[in-house]
Coordinates of C-alpha atoms in Angstrom, one line a residue:
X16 CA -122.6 -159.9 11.5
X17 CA -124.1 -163.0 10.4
X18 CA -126.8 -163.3 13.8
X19 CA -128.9 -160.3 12.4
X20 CA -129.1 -162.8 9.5
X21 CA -132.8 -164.4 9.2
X22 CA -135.0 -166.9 7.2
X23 CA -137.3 -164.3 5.9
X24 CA -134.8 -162.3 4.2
X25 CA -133.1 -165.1 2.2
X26 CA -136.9 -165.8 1.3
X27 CA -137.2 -162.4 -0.1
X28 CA -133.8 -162.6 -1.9
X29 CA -134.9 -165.8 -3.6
X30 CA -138.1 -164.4 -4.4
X31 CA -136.6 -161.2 -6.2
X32 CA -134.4 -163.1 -8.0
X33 CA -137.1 -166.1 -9.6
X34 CA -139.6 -162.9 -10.7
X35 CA -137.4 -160.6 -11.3
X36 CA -138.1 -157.4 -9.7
X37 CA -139.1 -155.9 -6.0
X38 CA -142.9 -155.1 -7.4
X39 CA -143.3 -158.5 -8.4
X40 CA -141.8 -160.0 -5.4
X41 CA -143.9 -158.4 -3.4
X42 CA -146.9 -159.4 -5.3
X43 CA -145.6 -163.0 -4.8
X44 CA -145.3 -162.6 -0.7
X45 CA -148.2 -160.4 -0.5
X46 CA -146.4 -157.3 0.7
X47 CA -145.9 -153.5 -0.1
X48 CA -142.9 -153.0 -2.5
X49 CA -141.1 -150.6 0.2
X50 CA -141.0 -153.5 2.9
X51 CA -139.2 -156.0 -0.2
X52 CA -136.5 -153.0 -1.0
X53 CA -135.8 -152.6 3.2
X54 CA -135.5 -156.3 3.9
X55 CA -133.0 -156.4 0.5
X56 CA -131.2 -153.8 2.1
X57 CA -131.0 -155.3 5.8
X58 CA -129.7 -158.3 4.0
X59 CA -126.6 -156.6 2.2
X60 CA -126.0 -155.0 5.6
X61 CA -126.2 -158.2 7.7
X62 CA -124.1 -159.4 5.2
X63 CA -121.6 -156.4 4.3
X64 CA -121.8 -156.9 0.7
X65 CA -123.9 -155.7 -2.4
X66 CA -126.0 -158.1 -4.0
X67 CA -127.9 -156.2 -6.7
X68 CA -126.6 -153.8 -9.6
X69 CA -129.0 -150.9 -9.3
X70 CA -128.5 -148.7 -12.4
X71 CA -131.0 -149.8 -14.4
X72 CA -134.9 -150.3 -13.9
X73 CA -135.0 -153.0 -12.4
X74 CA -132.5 -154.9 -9.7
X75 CA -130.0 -157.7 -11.0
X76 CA -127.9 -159.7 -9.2
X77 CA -124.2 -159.3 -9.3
X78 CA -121.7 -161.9 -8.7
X79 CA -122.1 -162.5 -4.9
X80 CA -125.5 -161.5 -5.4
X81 CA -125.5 -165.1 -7.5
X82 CA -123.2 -167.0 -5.0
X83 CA -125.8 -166.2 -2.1
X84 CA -128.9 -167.0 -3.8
X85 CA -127.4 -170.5 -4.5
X86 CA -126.7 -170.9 -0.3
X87 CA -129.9 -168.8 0.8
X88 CA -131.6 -171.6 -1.4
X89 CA -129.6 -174.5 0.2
X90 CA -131.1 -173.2 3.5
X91 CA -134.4 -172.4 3.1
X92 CA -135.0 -175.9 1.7
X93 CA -132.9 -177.3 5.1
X94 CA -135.1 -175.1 7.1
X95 CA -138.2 -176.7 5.5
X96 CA -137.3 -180.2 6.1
X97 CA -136.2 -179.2 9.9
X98 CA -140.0 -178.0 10.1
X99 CA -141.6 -180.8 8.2
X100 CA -139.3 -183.3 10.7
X101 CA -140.5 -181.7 13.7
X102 CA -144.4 -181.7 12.5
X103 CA -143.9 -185.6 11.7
X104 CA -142.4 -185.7 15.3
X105 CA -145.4 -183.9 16.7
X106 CA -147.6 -186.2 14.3
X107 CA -146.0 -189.6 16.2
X108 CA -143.8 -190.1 13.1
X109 CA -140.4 -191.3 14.3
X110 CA -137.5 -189.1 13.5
X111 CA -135.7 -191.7 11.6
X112 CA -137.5 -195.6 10.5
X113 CA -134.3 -197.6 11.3
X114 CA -135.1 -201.7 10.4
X115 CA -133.2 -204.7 10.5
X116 CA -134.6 -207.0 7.4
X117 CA -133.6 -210.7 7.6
X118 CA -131.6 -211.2 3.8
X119 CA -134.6 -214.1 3.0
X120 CA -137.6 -211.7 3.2
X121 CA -138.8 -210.5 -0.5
X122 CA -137.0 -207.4 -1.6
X123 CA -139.5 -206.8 -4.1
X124 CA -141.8 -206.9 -2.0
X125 CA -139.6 -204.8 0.4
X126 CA -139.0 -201.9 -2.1
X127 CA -142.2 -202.0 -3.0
X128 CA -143.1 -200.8 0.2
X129 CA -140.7 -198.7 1.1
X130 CA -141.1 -197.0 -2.2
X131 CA -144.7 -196.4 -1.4
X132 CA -143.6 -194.9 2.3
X133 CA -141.2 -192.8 0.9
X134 CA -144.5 -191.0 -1.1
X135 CA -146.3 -191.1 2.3
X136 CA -143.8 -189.5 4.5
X137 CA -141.3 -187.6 2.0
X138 CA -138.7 -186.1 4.4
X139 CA -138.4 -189.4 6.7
X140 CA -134.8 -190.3 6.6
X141 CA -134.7 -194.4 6.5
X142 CA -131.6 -196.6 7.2
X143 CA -132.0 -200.4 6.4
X144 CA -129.9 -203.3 7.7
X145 CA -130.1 -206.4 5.6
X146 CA -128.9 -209.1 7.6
X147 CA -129.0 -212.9 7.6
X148 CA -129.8 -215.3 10.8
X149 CA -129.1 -213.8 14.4
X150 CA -127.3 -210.2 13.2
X151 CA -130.7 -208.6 12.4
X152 CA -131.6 -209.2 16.0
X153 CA -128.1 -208.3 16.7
X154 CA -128.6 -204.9 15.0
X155 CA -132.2 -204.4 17.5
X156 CA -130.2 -205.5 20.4
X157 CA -127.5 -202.8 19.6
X158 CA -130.3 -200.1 19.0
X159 CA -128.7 -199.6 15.6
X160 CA -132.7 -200.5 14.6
X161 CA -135.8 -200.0 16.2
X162 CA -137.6 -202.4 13.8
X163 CA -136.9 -206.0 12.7
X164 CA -138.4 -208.5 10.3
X165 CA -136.7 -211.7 10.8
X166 CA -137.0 -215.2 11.8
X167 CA -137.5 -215.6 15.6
X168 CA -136.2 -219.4 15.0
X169 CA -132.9 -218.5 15.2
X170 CA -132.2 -216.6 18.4
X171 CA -135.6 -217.1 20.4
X172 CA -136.3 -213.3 20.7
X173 CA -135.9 -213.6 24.4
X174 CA -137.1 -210.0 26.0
X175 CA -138.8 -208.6 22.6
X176 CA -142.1 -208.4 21.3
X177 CA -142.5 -210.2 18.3
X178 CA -146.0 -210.6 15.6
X179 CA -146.7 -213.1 12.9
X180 CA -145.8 -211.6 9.7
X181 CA -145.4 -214.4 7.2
X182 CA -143.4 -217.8 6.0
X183 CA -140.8 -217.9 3.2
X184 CA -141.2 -221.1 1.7
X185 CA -137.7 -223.0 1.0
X186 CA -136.9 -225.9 -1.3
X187 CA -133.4 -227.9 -1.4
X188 CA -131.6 -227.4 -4.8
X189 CA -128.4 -228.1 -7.2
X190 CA -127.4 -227.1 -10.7
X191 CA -128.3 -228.8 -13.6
X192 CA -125.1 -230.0 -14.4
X193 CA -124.3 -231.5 -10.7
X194 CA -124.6 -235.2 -10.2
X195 CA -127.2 -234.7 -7.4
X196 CA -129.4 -233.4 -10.5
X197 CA -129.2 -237.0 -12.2
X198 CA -130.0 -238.7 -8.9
X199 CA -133.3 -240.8 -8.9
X200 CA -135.1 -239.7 -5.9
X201 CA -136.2 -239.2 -3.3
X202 CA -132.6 -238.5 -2.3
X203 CA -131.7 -240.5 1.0
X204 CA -129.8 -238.8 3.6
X205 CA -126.7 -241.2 3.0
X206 CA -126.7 -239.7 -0.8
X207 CA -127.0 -236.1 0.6
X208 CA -124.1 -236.4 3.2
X209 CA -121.9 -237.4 0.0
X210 CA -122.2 -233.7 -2.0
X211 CA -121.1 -230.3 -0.8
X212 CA -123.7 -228.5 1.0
X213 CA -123.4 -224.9 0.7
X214 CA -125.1 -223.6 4.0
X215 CA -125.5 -220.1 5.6
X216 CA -123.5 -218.6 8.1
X217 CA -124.1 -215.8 10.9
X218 CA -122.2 -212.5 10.9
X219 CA -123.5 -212.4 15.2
X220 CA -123.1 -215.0 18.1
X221 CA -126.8 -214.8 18.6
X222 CA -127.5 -218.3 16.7
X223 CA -124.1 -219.8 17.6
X224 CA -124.8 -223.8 17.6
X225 CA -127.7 -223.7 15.4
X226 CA -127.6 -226.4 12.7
X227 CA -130.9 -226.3 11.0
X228 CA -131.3 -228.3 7.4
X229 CA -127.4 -229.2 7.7
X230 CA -127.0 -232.5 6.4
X231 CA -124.1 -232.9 4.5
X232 CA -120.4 -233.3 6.5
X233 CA -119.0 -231.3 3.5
X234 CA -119.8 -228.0 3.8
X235 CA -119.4 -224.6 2.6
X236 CA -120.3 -221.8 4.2
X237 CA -121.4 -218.2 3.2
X238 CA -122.9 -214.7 5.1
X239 CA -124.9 -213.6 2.4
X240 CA -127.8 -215.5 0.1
X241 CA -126.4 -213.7 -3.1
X242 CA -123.3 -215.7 -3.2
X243 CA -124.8 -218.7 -1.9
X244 CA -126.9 -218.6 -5.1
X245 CA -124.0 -217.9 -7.7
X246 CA -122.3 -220.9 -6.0
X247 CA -125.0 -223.2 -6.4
X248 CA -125.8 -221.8 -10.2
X249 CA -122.3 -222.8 -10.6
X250 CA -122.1 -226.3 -9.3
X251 CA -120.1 -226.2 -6.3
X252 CA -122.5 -228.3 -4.4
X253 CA -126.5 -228.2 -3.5
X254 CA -128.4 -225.8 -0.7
X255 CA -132.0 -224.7 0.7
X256 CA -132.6 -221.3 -0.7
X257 CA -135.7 -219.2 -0.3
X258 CA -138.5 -220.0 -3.3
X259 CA -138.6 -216.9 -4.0
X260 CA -135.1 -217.2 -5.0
X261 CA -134.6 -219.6 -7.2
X262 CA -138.5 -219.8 -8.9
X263 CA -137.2 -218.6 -12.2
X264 CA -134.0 -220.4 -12.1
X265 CA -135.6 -223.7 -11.6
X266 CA -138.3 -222.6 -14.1
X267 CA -135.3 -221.9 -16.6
X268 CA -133.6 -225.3 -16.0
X269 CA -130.3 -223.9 -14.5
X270 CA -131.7 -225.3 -11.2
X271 CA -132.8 -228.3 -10.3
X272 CA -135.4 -229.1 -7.4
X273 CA -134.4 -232.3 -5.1
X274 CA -136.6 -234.7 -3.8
X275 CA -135.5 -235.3 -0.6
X276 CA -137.2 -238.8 0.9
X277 CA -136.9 -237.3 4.9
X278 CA -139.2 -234.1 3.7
X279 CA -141.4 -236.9 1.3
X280 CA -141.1 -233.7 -1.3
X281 CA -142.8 -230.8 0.6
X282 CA -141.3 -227.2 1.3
X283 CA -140.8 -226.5 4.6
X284 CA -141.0 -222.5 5.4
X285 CA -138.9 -220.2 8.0
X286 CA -141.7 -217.8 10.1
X287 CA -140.6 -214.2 9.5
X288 CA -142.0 -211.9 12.2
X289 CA -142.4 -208.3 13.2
X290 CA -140.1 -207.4 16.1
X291 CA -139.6 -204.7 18.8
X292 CA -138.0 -203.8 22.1
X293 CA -140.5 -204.2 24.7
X294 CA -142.6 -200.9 25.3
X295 CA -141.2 -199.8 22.2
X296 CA -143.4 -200.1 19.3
X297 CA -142.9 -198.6 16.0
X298 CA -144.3 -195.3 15.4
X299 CA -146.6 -193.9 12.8
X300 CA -144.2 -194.5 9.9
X301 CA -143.0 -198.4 11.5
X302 CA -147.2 -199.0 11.6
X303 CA -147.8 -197.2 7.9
X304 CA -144.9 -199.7 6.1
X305 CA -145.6 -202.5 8.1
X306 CA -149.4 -202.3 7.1
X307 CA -148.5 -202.0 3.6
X308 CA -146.3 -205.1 3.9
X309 CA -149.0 -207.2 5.0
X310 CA -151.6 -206.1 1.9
X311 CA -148.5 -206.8 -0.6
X312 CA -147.4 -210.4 1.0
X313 CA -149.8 -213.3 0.5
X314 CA -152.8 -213.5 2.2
X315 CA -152.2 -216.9 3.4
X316 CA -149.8 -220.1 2.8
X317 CA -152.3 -221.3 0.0
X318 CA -151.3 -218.4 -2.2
X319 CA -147.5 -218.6 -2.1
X320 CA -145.4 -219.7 -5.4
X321 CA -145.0 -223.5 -4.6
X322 CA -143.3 -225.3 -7.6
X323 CA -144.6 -229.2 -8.1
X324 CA -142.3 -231.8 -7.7
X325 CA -139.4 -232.3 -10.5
X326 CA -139.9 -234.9 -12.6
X327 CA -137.4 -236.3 -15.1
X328 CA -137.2 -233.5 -17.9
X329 CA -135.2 -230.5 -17.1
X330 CA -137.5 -227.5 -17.2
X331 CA -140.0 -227.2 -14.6
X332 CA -144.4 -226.9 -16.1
X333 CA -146.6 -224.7 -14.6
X334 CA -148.3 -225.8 -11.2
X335 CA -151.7 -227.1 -12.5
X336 CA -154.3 -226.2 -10.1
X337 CA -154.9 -228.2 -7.0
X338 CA -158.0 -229.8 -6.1
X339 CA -159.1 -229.0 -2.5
X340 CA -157.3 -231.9 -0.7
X341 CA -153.9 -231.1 -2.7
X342 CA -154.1 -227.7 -1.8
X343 CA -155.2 -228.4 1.8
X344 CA -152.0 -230.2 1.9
X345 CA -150.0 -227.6 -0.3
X346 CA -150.9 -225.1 2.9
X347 CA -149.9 -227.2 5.9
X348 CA -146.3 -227.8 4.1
X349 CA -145.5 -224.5 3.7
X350 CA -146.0 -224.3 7.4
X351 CA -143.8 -226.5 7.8
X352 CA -140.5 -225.5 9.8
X353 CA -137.3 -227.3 9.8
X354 CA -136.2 -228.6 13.1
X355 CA -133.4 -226.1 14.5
X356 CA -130.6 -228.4 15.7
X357 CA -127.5 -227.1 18.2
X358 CA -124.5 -228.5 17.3
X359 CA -122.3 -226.9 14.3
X360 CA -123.0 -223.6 13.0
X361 CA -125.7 -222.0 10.2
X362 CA -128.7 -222.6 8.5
X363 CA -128.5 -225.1 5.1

């Protein structure tokens, strides 16, 4: 019964219906009226049931007359996005954007983005992986993503293509009320190894052994950077977290930056980079986002936040603007990358 069924009736059922009548239907479709009342009728034969009360004027739709319109509507707009899926295929739009996003990279910057894809290519379907350390490679490796943005520092990236994208600057801090906020600095290691140091932890085996920016022998570990941060707001011990971060929290005095003598007060930064499998690159929807990413991220190091070294007040002033030496300087620490050491596990 239901194979003599076809697209172009449930368009003329759903076109009836919205105006009201088979003349004006046919005005809408730019047919004859006689060729709107034989598809109606082919319809409630493919079918076996009546859809329209025809004792007055003009045609109304009865009770499964009403149920249909709702599913002939359901289909047509499936049928649409089938067809605008295969034209994005035919246009070198993947079927699906798939990406594996390292936890530290911007999510307003992110959204932003996506947000802006989603206008460009309405009917792409997009699933995102937010990961931390090795498990975004882990999700590429897997082919659960075609597309990640992560740090290459932690696994190496052995047998993938990888591009430049940008550097997340990182700064060492503590709450206000935590005895490490008192401390005179610069902070010594010695006086570091003394406090909790909440640290980050990998969800993979990919960085297994790294150890990078651990320098307490207390520590705490944690998968994700939102809990990290609601442990350090509430004292539990002291942690590098992105800028980003922790800007307006340090700006609002529930942070507190250290000064840590080994770094002589500079951010370091973690590279974040654009990675794929090897003859694999992303398609036209991969390319569109990852172009809009670079416009919205900074142009170069010089124009990331960076926060001046705490003094002794609480609150944090506005960076005053650097003369050309200071901000010569400003650039090549926020290029700066941590050594990655192997022995323990996570990132601190």
């Amino acid at each position: 019964m239901l194979d003599r069924l076809t697209l172009d009736q449930l368009r003329v059922l759903v076109a009836v219906a919205e105006t009201g009548s088979f003349s004006a239907a046919a005005r809408r479709l730019g047919r004859v009226q006689s060729a709107i009342s034989q598809t109606v009728q082919s319809l409630e034969s493919a079918l076996g049931i009546t859809l329209f009360e025809r004792a007055g004027k003009t045609p109304r739709l009865n009770d499964a007359g009403r149920v249909m319109l709702d599913g002939a509507r359901h289909l047509l707009r499936g049928a649409d996005t089938l067809r605008a899926q295969a034209e994005s295929i035919a246009a070198d739009v993947e079927p699906e954007l798939t990406l594996a996003i390292d936890s530290i990279f911007p999510n307003a910057v992110l959204m932003a983005s996506l947000k802006a894809l989603s206008a460009a290519h309405p009917c792409l379907p997009v699933t995102l992986y937010t990961e931390g350390l090795g498990a975004a490679e882990q999700r590429l490796r897997d082919g659960a993503a075609r597309l990640g943005i992560y740090s290459p520092v932690a696994t190496g990236v052995r047998g993938l293509e990888t591009e430049y994208l940008a550097a997340i600057p990182f700064v060492p801090v503590v709450a206000a009320d935590h005895p490490l906020a008192a401390a005179p600095g610069p902070l010594a290691r010695d006086v570091l190894e003394r406090h909790v140091q909440l640290i980050l932890t990998d969800r993979s085996t990919l960085s297994a052994g790294m150890s990078g920016g651990i320098v307490s022998t207390r520590i705490w570990r944690f998968v994700d950077l939102g809990s990290r941060l609601d442990y350090l707001l509430a004292g539990f011990g002291w942690g590098n977290m992105p800028l980003h971060l922790v800007a307006e929290h340090i700006a609002a005095g529930r942070l507190r930056r250290l000064d840590l003598k080994e770094n002589n007060g500079r951010l370091v930064s973690l590279p974040i980079h654009i990675v794929h499998e090897r003859g694999r690159p992303p398609g036209r929807a991969g390319r569109w986002l990852l172009d809009d990413l670079r416009q919205r991220l900074p142009r170069d190091d010089s124009d990331a936040i960076l926060l001046p070294r705490q003094e002794t007040s609480d609150t944090v002033a506005p960076a005053a603007p650097s003369r050309p030496s200071e901000k010569k300087r400003d650039r090549e620490s926020a290029q700066a990358v941590s050594p990655v050491q192997r022995s323990g596990r996570g990132l601190g």
